[in-house]
Amino acid sequence: MPVGWRRAGGARLRFWALLALKLAAIAAVTAGVWLAIETVLPPHPGGLLSGSPRLGVDLTYTLAVFCLGLAAAALLGLCAWDQRYRCRTCARRLRMPVAEGVLSSVMLGGVPHTEYICTFGHGKLYVPDVHTTYRPAKWTRYPTLWDDLMRAEALAHQRH
Ligand SMILES: [Zn+2]
């Protein structure tokens, strides 16, 4: 297996590993806050109410669980937003946004969009400024320096 392929495959895992790490951190924080809610709030009433559900009856508990769910959803949204603007190969933040196209001249200049690049040359992300279903954001991978070198070496061998 050429060196470049191994490097690209291993680096590509970095994107998914970062996502898994962030999701695990969100799950851990949510579980920790859940445990804190369970310990801080007064215990479930006993006696006749011992079998009744706590959620929806106990106002403090219900509010705490609602806020925790809201915070967890916000964290997941932030995680997805952050992951969207990361390089699919090395998981670094995409940089240098370039806006192209103008809404007043769509026929001439194309649909307005913004392109972000990985500063290490792994690819670019096309993000349309007008949100339509037929033109979603698209990642375009550039071949690595190793791919170029391997291709040049193969061409050199063919000529001799
Ligand atoms: Zn990259």
Short mmCIF file of N, CA and C and ligand atoms in Angstrom, two decimals:
data_model
loop_
_atom_site.label_atom_id
_atom_site.label_comp_id
_atom_site.label_asym_id
_atom_site.label_seq_id
_atom_site.Cartn_x
_atom_site.Cartn_y
_atom_site.Cartn_z
N MET A 1 0.86 -1.20 0.00
CA MET A 1 0.00 0.00 0.00
C MET A 1 0.89 1.24 0.00
N PRO A 2 0.63 2.18 -0.90
CA PRO A 2 1.46 3.40 -0.92
C PRO A 2 1.33 4.19 0.37
N VAL A 3 2.39 4.92 0.69
CA VAL A 3 2.43 5.67 1.94
C VAL A 3 1.28 6.68 2.02
N GLY A 4 1.01 7.36 0.91
CA GLY A 4 -0.02 8.40 0.88
C GLY A 4 -1.38 7.87 1.23
N TRP A 5 -1.73 6.66 0.78
CA TRP A 5 -3.05 6.09 1.06
C TRP A 5 -3.22 5.83 2.55
N ARG A 6 -2.14 5.25 3.16
CA ARG A 6 -2.21 4.96 4.58
C ARG A 6 -2.37 6.25 5.38
N ARG A 7 -1.61 7.28 5.00
CA ARG A 7 -1.69 8.55 5.72
C ARG A 7 -3.08 9.16 5.59
N ALA A 8 -3.65 9.15 4.36
CA ALA A 8 -4.97 9.77 4.15
C ALA A 8 -6.04 9.00 4.91
N GLY A 9 -5.99 7.65 4.91
CA GLY A 9 -6.99 6.85 5.60
C GLY A 9 -6.96 7.08 7.09
N GLY A 10 -5.75 7.14 7.66
CA GLY A 10 -5.61 7.38 9.09
C GLY A 10 -6.08 8.76 9.48
N ALA A 11 -5.77 9.74 8.65
CA ALA A 11 -6.17 11.12 8.95
C ALA A 11 -7.67 11.28 8.82
N ARG A 12 -8.27 10.55 7.86
CA ARG A 12 -9.71 10.68 7.67
C ARG A 12 -10.48 10.18 8.90
N LEU A 13 -9.89 9.23 9.59
CA LEU A 13 -10.50 8.72 10.82
C LEU A 13 -10.56 9.80 11.89
N ARG A 14 -9.63 10.77 11.79
CA ARG A 14 -9.56 11.82 12.79
C ARG A 14 -10.87 12.61 12.86
N PHE A 15 -11.50 12.85 11.72
CA PHE A 15 -12.77 13.59 11.66
C PHE A 15 -13.84 12.86 12.46
N TRP A 16 -13.96 11.54 12.23
CA TRP A 16 -14.99 10.76 12.93
C TRP A 16 -14.63 10.54 14.38
N ALA A 17 -13.33 10.41 14.66
CA ALA A 17 -12.90 10.24 16.05
C ALA A 17 -13.21 11.49 16.87
N LEU A 18 -13.02 12.66 16.27
CA LEU A 18 -13.33 13.91 16.96
C LEU A 18 -14.83 14.01 17.24
N LEU A 19 -15.65 13.61 16.23
CA LEU A 19 -17.10 13.64 16.43
C LEU A 19 -17.51 12.69 17.55
N ALA A 20 -16.94 11.48 17.55
CA ALA A 20 -17.26 10.50 18.60
C ALA A 20 -16.84 11.03 19.97
N LEU A 21 -15.68 11.68 20.02
CA LEU A 21 -15.19 12.24 21.28
C LEU A 21 -16.13 13.33 21.80
N LYS A 22 -16.57 14.20 20.88
CA LYS A 22 -17.47 15.29 21.30
C LYS A 22 -18.81 14.73 21.78
N LEU A 23 -19.34 13.71 21.06
CA LEU A 23 -20.61 13.11 21.47
C LEU A 23 -20.47 12.43 22.82
N ALA A 24 -19.33 11.77 23.04
CA ALA A 24 -19.10 11.10 24.33
C ALA A 24 -19.01 12.14 25.44
N ALA A 25 -18.37 13.28 25.17
CA ALA A 25 -18.26 14.34 26.18
C ALA A 25 -19.64 14.90 26.51
N ILE A 26 -20.48 15.10 25.49
CA ILE A 26 -21.83 15.61 25.73
C ILE A 26 -22.63 14.61 26.56
N ALA A 27 -22.50 13.33 26.22
CA ALA A 27 -23.23 12.30 26.97
C ALA A 27 -22.75 12.27 28.42
N ALA A 28 -21.44 12.41 28.63
CA ALA A 28 -20.90 12.38 30.00
C ALA A 28 -21.38 13.58 30.80
N VAL A 29 -21.36 14.76 30.19
CA VAL A 29 -21.81 15.98 30.89
C VAL A 29 -23.30 15.87 31.23
N THR A 30 -24.09 15.39 30.26
CA THR A 30 -25.53 15.25 30.50
C THR A 30 -25.80 14.25 31.63
N ALA A 31 -25.09 13.13 31.60
CA ALA A 31 -25.29 12.12 32.66
C ALA A 31 -24.86 12.66 34.01
N GLY A 32 -23.76 13.44 34.04
CA GLY A 32 -23.30 14.03 35.29
C GLY A 32 -24.31 15.00 35.86
N VAL A 33 -24.87 15.86 35.00
CA VAL A 33 -25.87 16.82 35.48
C VAL A 33 -27.13 16.08 35.93
N TRP A 34 -27.47 15.00 35.21
CA TRP A 34 -28.65 14.20 35.60
C TRP A 34 -28.46 13.62 37.00
N LEU A 35 -27.28 13.09 37.25
CA LEU A 35 -26.97 12.54 38.59
C LEU A 35 -27.02 13.64 39.64
N ALA A 36 -26.51 14.84 39.29
CA ALA A 36 -26.55 15.96 40.24
C ALA A 36 -27.98 16.35 40.54
N ILE A 37 -28.84 16.34 39.53
CA ILE A 37 -30.26 16.66 39.74
C ILE A 37 -30.89 15.65 40.69
N GLU A 38 -30.58 14.38 40.46
CA GLU A 38 -31.15 13.31 41.29
C GLU A 38 -30.71 13.43 42.75
N THR A 39 -29.45 13.88 42.97
CA THR A 39 -28.95 13.95 44.35
C THR A 39 -29.35 15.25 45.04
N VAL A 40 -29.39 16.36 44.31
CA VAL A 40 -29.69 17.67 44.92
C VAL A 40 -31.17 17.80 45.26
N LEU A 41 -32.03 17.40 44.34
CA LEU A 41 -33.46 17.57 44.58
C LEU A 41 -33.96 16.60 45.66
N PRO A 42 -35.01 16.99 46.38
CA PRO A 42 -35.54 16.10 47.44
C PRO A 42 -36.04 14.78 46.84
N PRO A 43 -35.96 13.70 47.60
CA PRO A 43 -36.35 12.39 47.08
C PRO A 43 -37.85 12.32 46.75
N HIS A 44 -38.19 11.32 45.96
CA HIS A 44 -39.56 11.09 45.55
C HIS A 44 -40.43 10.80 46.78
N PRO A 45 -41.62 11.39 46.86
CA PRO A 45 -42.45 11.17 48.06
C PRO A 45 -42.85 9.69 48.20
N GLY A 46 -42.95 9.27 49.44
CA GLY A 46 -43.35 7.88 49.69
C GLY A 46 -44.84 7.80 49.99
N GLY A 47 -45.27 6.76 50.65
CA GLY A 47 -46.67 6.61 51.03
C GLY A 47 -47.56 6.33 49.84
N LEU A 48 -48.67 7.04 49.75
CA LEU A 48 -49.63 6.82 48.66
C LEU A 48 -49.07 7.21 47.29
N LEU A 49 -48.14 8.19 47.27
CA LEU A 49 -47.59 8.70 46.01
C LEU A 49 -46.34 7.95 45.56
N SER A 50 -45.98 6.88 46.26
CA SER A 50 -44.71 6.21 45.97
C SER A 50 -44.67 5.62 44.56
N GLY A 51 -45.78 5.20 44.00
CA GLY A 51 -45.77 4.59 42.67
C GLY A 51 -46.04 5.57 41.55
N SER A 52 -46.33 6.83 41.89
CA SER A 52 -46.70 7.80 40.86
C SER A 52 -45.47 8.28 40.09
N PRO A 53 -45.65 8.65 38.85
CA PRO A 53 -44.50 9.16 38.08
C PRO A 53 -44.07 10.52 38.60
N ARG A 54 -42.77 10.77 38.56
CA ARG A 54 -42.24 12.03 39.09
C ARG A 54 -42.28 13.13 38.02
N LEU A 55 -42.02 12.74 36.78
CA LEU A 55 -42.00 13.70 35.68
C LEU A 55 -43.42 14.15 35.36
N GLY A 56 -43.64 15.44 35.35
CA GLY A 56 -44.97 15.97 35.06
C GLY A 56 -45.79 16.23 36.30
N VAL A 57 -45.38 15.71 37.47
CA VAL A 57 -46.10 15.91 38.72
C VAL A 57 -45.29 16.82 39.64
N ASP A 58 -44.02 16.50 39.79
CA ASP A 58 -43.11 17.30 40.62
C ASP A 58 -42.57 18.44 39.75
N LEU A 59 -43.00 19.69 40.07
CA LEU A 59 -42.66 20.83 39.21
C LEU A 59 -41.16 21.08 39.13
N THR A 60 -40.46 21.04 40.26
CA THR A 60 -39.02 21.31 40.28
C THR A 60 -38.26 20.27 39.45
N TYR A 61 -38.61 19.01 39.66
CA TYR A 61 -37.95 17.93 38.92
C TYR A 61 -38.23 18.05 37.43
N THR A 62 -39.47 18.33 37.07
CA THR A 62 -39.85 18.45 35.66
C THR A 62 -39.11 19.61 35.00
N LEU A 63 -39.03 20.76 35.71
CA LEU A 63 -38.30 21.91 35.15
C LEU A 63 -36.82 21.59 34.97
N ALA A 64 -36.24 20.91 35.96
CA ALA A 64 -34.81 20.57 35.88
C ALA A 64 -34.55 19.63 34.70
N VAL A 65 -35.41 18.64 34.51
CA VAL A 65 -35.23 17.69 33.40
C VAL A 65 -35.45 18.41 32.07
N PHE A 66 -36.43 19.33 32.03
CA PHE A 66 -36.68 20.09 30.81
C PHE A 66 -35.46 20.93 30.44
N CYS A 67 -34.88 21.63 31.43
CA CYS A 67 -33.70 22.47 31.17
C CYS A 67 -32.50 21.62 30.74
N LEU A 68 -32.36 20.44 31.37
CA LEU A 68 -31.27 19.55 30.99
C LEU A 68 -31.43 19.08 29.55
N GLY A 69 -32.66 18.72 29.17
CA GLY A 69 -32.91 18.30 27.79
C GLY A 69 -32.63 19.41 26.80
N LEU A 70 -33.02 20.64 27.17
CA LEU A 70 -32.77 21.80 26.31
C LEU A 70 -31.27 22.04 26.15
N ALA A 71 -30.54 21.95 27.26
CA ALA A 71 -29.08 22.17 27.22
C ALA A 71 -28.40 21.08 26.40
N ALA A 72 -28.85 19.84 26.54
CA ALA A 72 -28.26 18.74 25.77
C ALA A 72 -28.51 18.94 24.28
N ALA A 73 -29.73 19.38 23.92
CA ALA A 73 -30.04 19.63 22.51
C ALA A 73 -29.18 20.77 21.96
N ALA A 74 -28.98 21.81 22.78
CA ALA A 74 -28.14 22.94 22.35
C ALA A 74 -26.70 22.48 22.14
N LEU A 75 -26.20 21.64 23.04
CA LEU A 75 -24.83 21.12 22.89
C LEU A 75 -24.70 20.28 21.63
N LEU A 76 -25.71 19.46 21.34
CA LEU A 76 -25.68 18.64 20.12
C LEU A 76 -25.70 19.53 18.88
N GLY A 77 -26.50 20.60 18.93
CA GLY A 77 -26.54 21.54 17.80
C GLY A 77 -25.19 22.22 17.59
N LEU A 78 -24.57 22.66 18.70
CA LEU A 78 -23.23 23.27 18.60
C LEU A 78 -22.22 22.29 18.04
N CYS A 79 -22.32 21.05 18.48
CA CYS A 79 -21.41 19.99 18.02
C CYS A 79 -21.56 19.79 16.51
N ALA A 80 -22.81 19.73 16.03
CA ALA A 80 -23.05 19.54 14.60
C ALA A 80 -22.56 20.74 13.81
N TRP A 81 -22.80 21.96 14.32
CA TRP A 81 -22.36 23.17 13.63
C TRP A 81 -20.84 23.21 13.53
N ASP A 82 -20.17 22.87 14.63
CA ASP A 82 -18.71 22.88 14.66
C ASP A 82 -18.14 21.83 13.72
N GLN A 83 -18.76 20.66 13.72
CA GLN A 83 -18.25 19.55 12.90
C GLN A 83 -18.42 19.85 11.41
N ARG A 84 -19.46 20.60 11.07
CA ARG A 84 -19.73 20.91 9.66
C ARG A 84 -18.60 21.73 9.05
N TYR A 85 -18.02 22.63 9.85
CA TYR A 85 -16.97 23.51 9.34
C TYR A 85 -15.59 22.98 9.69
N ARG A 86 -15.43 21.68 9.71
CA ARG A 86 -14.12 21.07 9.92
C ARG A 86 -13.70 20.29 8.69
N CYS A 87 -12.38 20.18 8.50
CA CYS A 87 -11.84 19.44 7.37
C CYS A 87 -12.20 17.97 7.52
N ARG A 88 -12.69 17.34 6.44
CA ARG A 88 -13.10 15.94 6.50
C ARG A 88 -11.91 15.00 6.59
N THR A 89 -10.71 15.52 6.36
CA THR A 89 -9.52 14.68 6.40
C THR A 89 -8.77 14.84 7.73
N CYS A 90 -8.45 16.09 8.11
CA CYS A 90 -7.60 16.28 9.29
C CYS A 90 -8.36 16.85 10.48
N ALA A 91 -9.65 17.17 10.31
CA ALA A 91 -10.53 17.66 11.38
C ALA A 91 -10.14 19.03 11.92
N ARG A 92 -9.28 19.76 11.17
CA ARG A 92 -8.98 21.13 11.60
C ARG A 92 -10.10 22.05 11.13
N ARG A 93 -10.22 23.22 11.78
CA ARG A 93 -11.25 24.18 11.38
C ARG A 93 -10.96 24.68 9.96
N LEU A 94 -12.01 24.81 9.14
CA LEU A 94 -11.84 25.34 7.80
C LEU A 94 -11.67 26.85 7.88
N ARG A 95 -10.84 27.40 7.01
CA ARG A 95 -10.48 28.82 7.09
C ARG A 95 -10.75 29.51 5.76
N MET A 96 -10.46 30.80 5.76
CA MET A 96 -10.49 31.67 4.59
C MET A 96 -11.78 31.57 3.79
N PRO A 97 -12.91 31.99 4.38
CA PRO A 97 -14.16 31.98 3.63
C PRO A 97 -14.14 32.99 2.49
N VAL A 98 -14.56 32.55 1.32
CA VAL A 98 -14.63 33.42 0.15
C VAL A 98 -16.06 33.42 -0.34
N ALA A 99 -16.69 34.60 -0.35
CA ALA A 99 -18.08 34.72 -0.83
C ALA A 99 -18.06 35.00 -2.32
N GLU A 100 -18.89 34.25 -3.06
CA GLU A 100 -18.98 34.44 -4.51
C GLU A 100 -20.44 34.50 -4.90
N GLY A 101 -20.69 35.18 -6.04
CA GLY A 101 -22.05 35.29 -6.55
C GLY A 101 -22.82 36.41 -5.87
N VAL A 102 -23.76 36.98 -6.61
CA VAL A 102 -24.59 38.06 -6.09
C VAL A 102 -26.04 37.72 -6.36
N LEU A 103 -26.91 37.97 -5.38
CA LEU A 103 -28.33 37.62 -5.55
C LEU A 103 -28.97 38.39 -6.70
N SER A 104 -28.51 39.64 -6.94
CA SER A 104 -29.11 40.45 -8.00
C SER A 104 -28.72 39.98 -9.40
N SER A 105 -27.68 39.16 -9.52
CA SER A 105 -27.30 38.65 -10.85
C SER A 105 -26.98 37.16 -10.78
N VAL A 106 -27.99 36.40 -10.39
CA VAL A 106 -27.82 34.95 -10.26
C VAL A 106 -27.53 34.30 -11.61
N MET A 107 -28.17 34.83 -12.66
CA MET A 107 -27.98 34.24 -13.99
C MET A 107 -26.54 34.44 -14.48
N LEU A 108 -25.92 35.54 -14.10
CA LEU A 108 -24.56 35.82 -14.57
C LEU A 108 -23.50 35.22 -13.65
N GLY A 109 -23.65 35.43 -12.35
CA GLY A 109 -22.59 35.04 -11.42
C GLY A 109 -22.83 33.76 -10.67
N GLY A 110 -23.97 33.11 -10.89
CA GLY A 110 -24.28 31.89 -10.17
C GLY A 110 -24.93 32.17 -8.83
N VAL A 111 -25.36 31.12 -8.19
CA VAL A 111 -26.03 31.23 -6.89
C VAL A 111 -25.00 31.69 -5.86
N PRO A 112 -25.35 32.68 -5.03
CA PRO A 112 -24.38 33.13 -4.01
C PRO A 112 -23.99 31.99 -3.08
N HIS A 113 -22.72 31.88 -2.85
CA HIS A 113 -22.23 30.82 -1.97
C HIS A 113 -20.93 31.25 -1.31
N THR A 114 -20.51 30.50 -0.32
CA THR A 114 -19.25 30.75 0.38
C THR A 114 -18.43 29.46 0.33
N GLU A 115 -17.15 29.62 0.06
CA GLU A 115 -16.27 28.46 0.05
C GLU A 115 -15.23 28.59 1.14
N TYR A 116 -15.03 27.51 1.87
CA TYR A 116 -14.02 27.44 2.92
C TYR A 116 -12.98 26.42 2.50
N ILE A 117 -11.74 26.64 2.90
CA ILE A 117 -10.70 25.67 2.55
C ILE A 117 -9.97 25.19 3.80
N CYS A 118 -9.39 24.01 3.66
CA CYS A 118 -8.47 23.52 4.69
C CYS A 118 -7.12 24.12 4.37
N THR A 119 -6.47 24.72 5.35
CA THR A 119 -5.18 25.38 5.08
C THR A 119 -4.08 24.37 4.78
N PHE A 120 -4.35 23.08 5.03
CA PHE A 120 -3.36 22.06 4.70
C PHE A 120 -3.64 21.43 3.33
N GLY A 121 -4.60 22.01 2.59
CA GLY A 121 -4.84 21.60 1.22
C GLY A 121 -5.59 20.30 1.04
N HIS A 122 -6.38 19.88 2.03
CA HIS A 122 -7.10 18.61 1.90
C HIS A 122 -8.37 18.75 1.09
N GLY A 123 -8.95 19.95 1.01
CA GLY A 123 -10.19 20.11 0.25
C GLY A 123 -10.87 21.42 0.54
N LYS A 124 -12.08 21.56 -0.03
CA LYS A 124 -12.85 22.79 0.19
C LYS A 124 -14.31 22.43 0.45
N LEU A 125 -14.99 23.34 1.17
CA LEU A 125 -16.41 23.15 1.48
C LEU A 125 -17.21 24.23 0.79
N TYR A 126 -18.18 23.80 -0.02
CA TYR A 126 -19.08 24.72 -0.71
C TYR A 126 -20.34 24.85 0.14
N VAL A 127 -20.67 26.07 0.57
CA VAL A 127 -21.87 26.31 1.38
C VAL A 127 -22.73 27.35 0.67
N PRO A 128 -23.90 26.95 0.14
CA PRO A 128 -24.75 27.94 -0.54
C PRO A 128 -25.33 28.92 0.47
N ASP A 129 -25.38 30.20 0.08
CA ASP A 129 -25.95 31.22 0.96
C ASP A 129 -27.47 31.19 0.92
N VAL A 130 -28.03 30.72 -0.20
CA VAL A 130 -29.47 30.55 -0.32
C VAL A 130 -29.75 29.09 -0.02
N HIS A 131 -30.53 28.84 1.01
CA HIS A 131 -30.75 27.46 1.45
C HIS A 131 -31.87 26.81 0.65
N THR A 132 -31.50 25.96 -0.25
CA THR A 132 -32.46 25.20 -1.05
C THR A 132 -32.13 23.73 -0.93
N THR A 133 -33.08 22.91 -1.25
CA THR A 133 -32.84 21.48 -1.09
C THR A 133 -32.02 20.90 -2.24
N TYR A 134 -32.04 21.54 -3.39
CA TYR A 134 -31.34 20.94 -4.52
C TYR A 134 -29.85 21.29 -4.55
N ARG A 135 -29.39 22.18 -3.69
CA ARG A 135 -27.97 22.53 -3.62
C ARG A 135 -27.48 22.48 -2.18
N PRO A 136 -27.22 21.30 -1.67
CA PRO A 136 -26.73 21.22 -0.29
C PRO A 136 -25.24 21.57 -0.22
N ALA A 137 -24.73 21.74 1.00
CA ALA A 137 -23.31 21.97 1.18
C ALA A 137 -22.55 20.75 0.66
N LYS A 138 -21.39 21.02 0.04
CA LYS A 138 -20.66 19.92 -0.58
C LYS A 138 -19.18 20.02 -0.29
N TRP A 139 -18.60 18.91 0.13
CA TRP A 139 -17.16 18.83 0.40
C TRP A 139 -16.46 18.27 -0.82
N THR A 140 -15.43 18.96 -1.27
CA THR A 140 -14.63 18.47 -2.40
C THR A 140 -13.24 18.17 -1.90
N ARG A 141 -12.83 16.91 -2.04
CA ARG A 141 -11.52 16.50 -1.53
C ARG A 141 -10.47 16.73 -2.60
N TYR A 142 -9.36 17.35 -2.20
CA TYR A 142 -8.23 17.50 -3.12
C TYR A 142 -7.30 16.33 -2.90
N PRO A 143 -6.68 15.86 -3.99
CA PRO A 143 -5.68 14.80 -3.79
C PRO A 143 -4.52 15.34 -2.96
N THR A 144 -3.93 14.47 -2.18
CA THR A 144 -2.84 14.91 -1.30
C THR A 144 -1.56 15.06 -2.09
N LEU A 145 -0.58 15.67 -1.43
CA LEU A 145 0.73 15.83 -2.04
C LEU A 145 1.31 14.46 -2.37
N TRP A 146 1.05 13.47 -1.50
CA TRP A 146 1.57 12.12 -1.74
C TRP A 146 0.96 11.52 -2.99
N ASP A 147 -0.35 11.75 -3.21
CA ASP A 147 -0.99 11.24 -4.42
C ASP A 147 -0.33 11.83 -5.66
N ASP A 148 -0.07 13.14 -5.61
CA ASP A 148 0.58 13.80 -6.74
C ASP A 148 1.96 13.19 -7.00
N LEU A 149 2.72 12.98 -5.92
CA LEU A 149 4.07 12.42 -6.08
C LEU A 149 4.02 11.00 -6.63
N MET A 150 3.06 10.18 -6.13
CA MET A 150 2.95 8.80 -6.61
C MET A 150 2.54 8.78 -8.08
N ARG A 151 1.62 9.68 -8.46
CA ARG A 151 1.19 9.75 -9.85
C ARG A 151 2.36 10.18 -10.74
N ALA A 152 3.14 11.16 -10.29
CA ALA A 152 4.29 11.64 -11.05
C ALA A 152 5.33 10.53 -11.19
N GLU A 153 5.51 9.74 -10.12
CA GLU A 153 6.48 8.64 -10.18
C GLU A 153 6.00 7.55 -11.14
N ALA A 154 4.69 7.25 -11.11
CA ALA A 154 4.15 6.25 -12.02
C ALA A 154 4.30 6.71 -13.48
N LEU A 155 4.07 7.99 -13.72
CA LEU A 155 4.23 8.53 -15.08
C LEU A 155 5.69 8.44 -15.52
N ALA A 156 6.60 8.74 -14.58
CA ALA A 156 8.03 8.68 -14.91
C ALA A 156 8.46 7.26 -15.25
N HIS A 157 7.88 6.25 -14.54
CA HIS A 157 8.21 4.86 -14.81
C HIS A 157 7.65 4.42 -16.15
N GLN A 158 6.46 4.95 -16.52
CA GLN A 158 5.86 4.59 -17.81
C GLN A 158 6.70 5.08 -18.97
N ARG A 159 7.31 6.23 -18.81
CA ARG A 159 8.08 6.82 -19.91
C ARG A 159 9.38 6.09 -20.15
N HIS A 160 9.95 5.44 -19.11
CA HIS A 160 11.25 4.76 -19.27
C HIS A 160 11.08 3.32 -19.68
ZN ZN B 1 -7.30 19.27 6.34
#
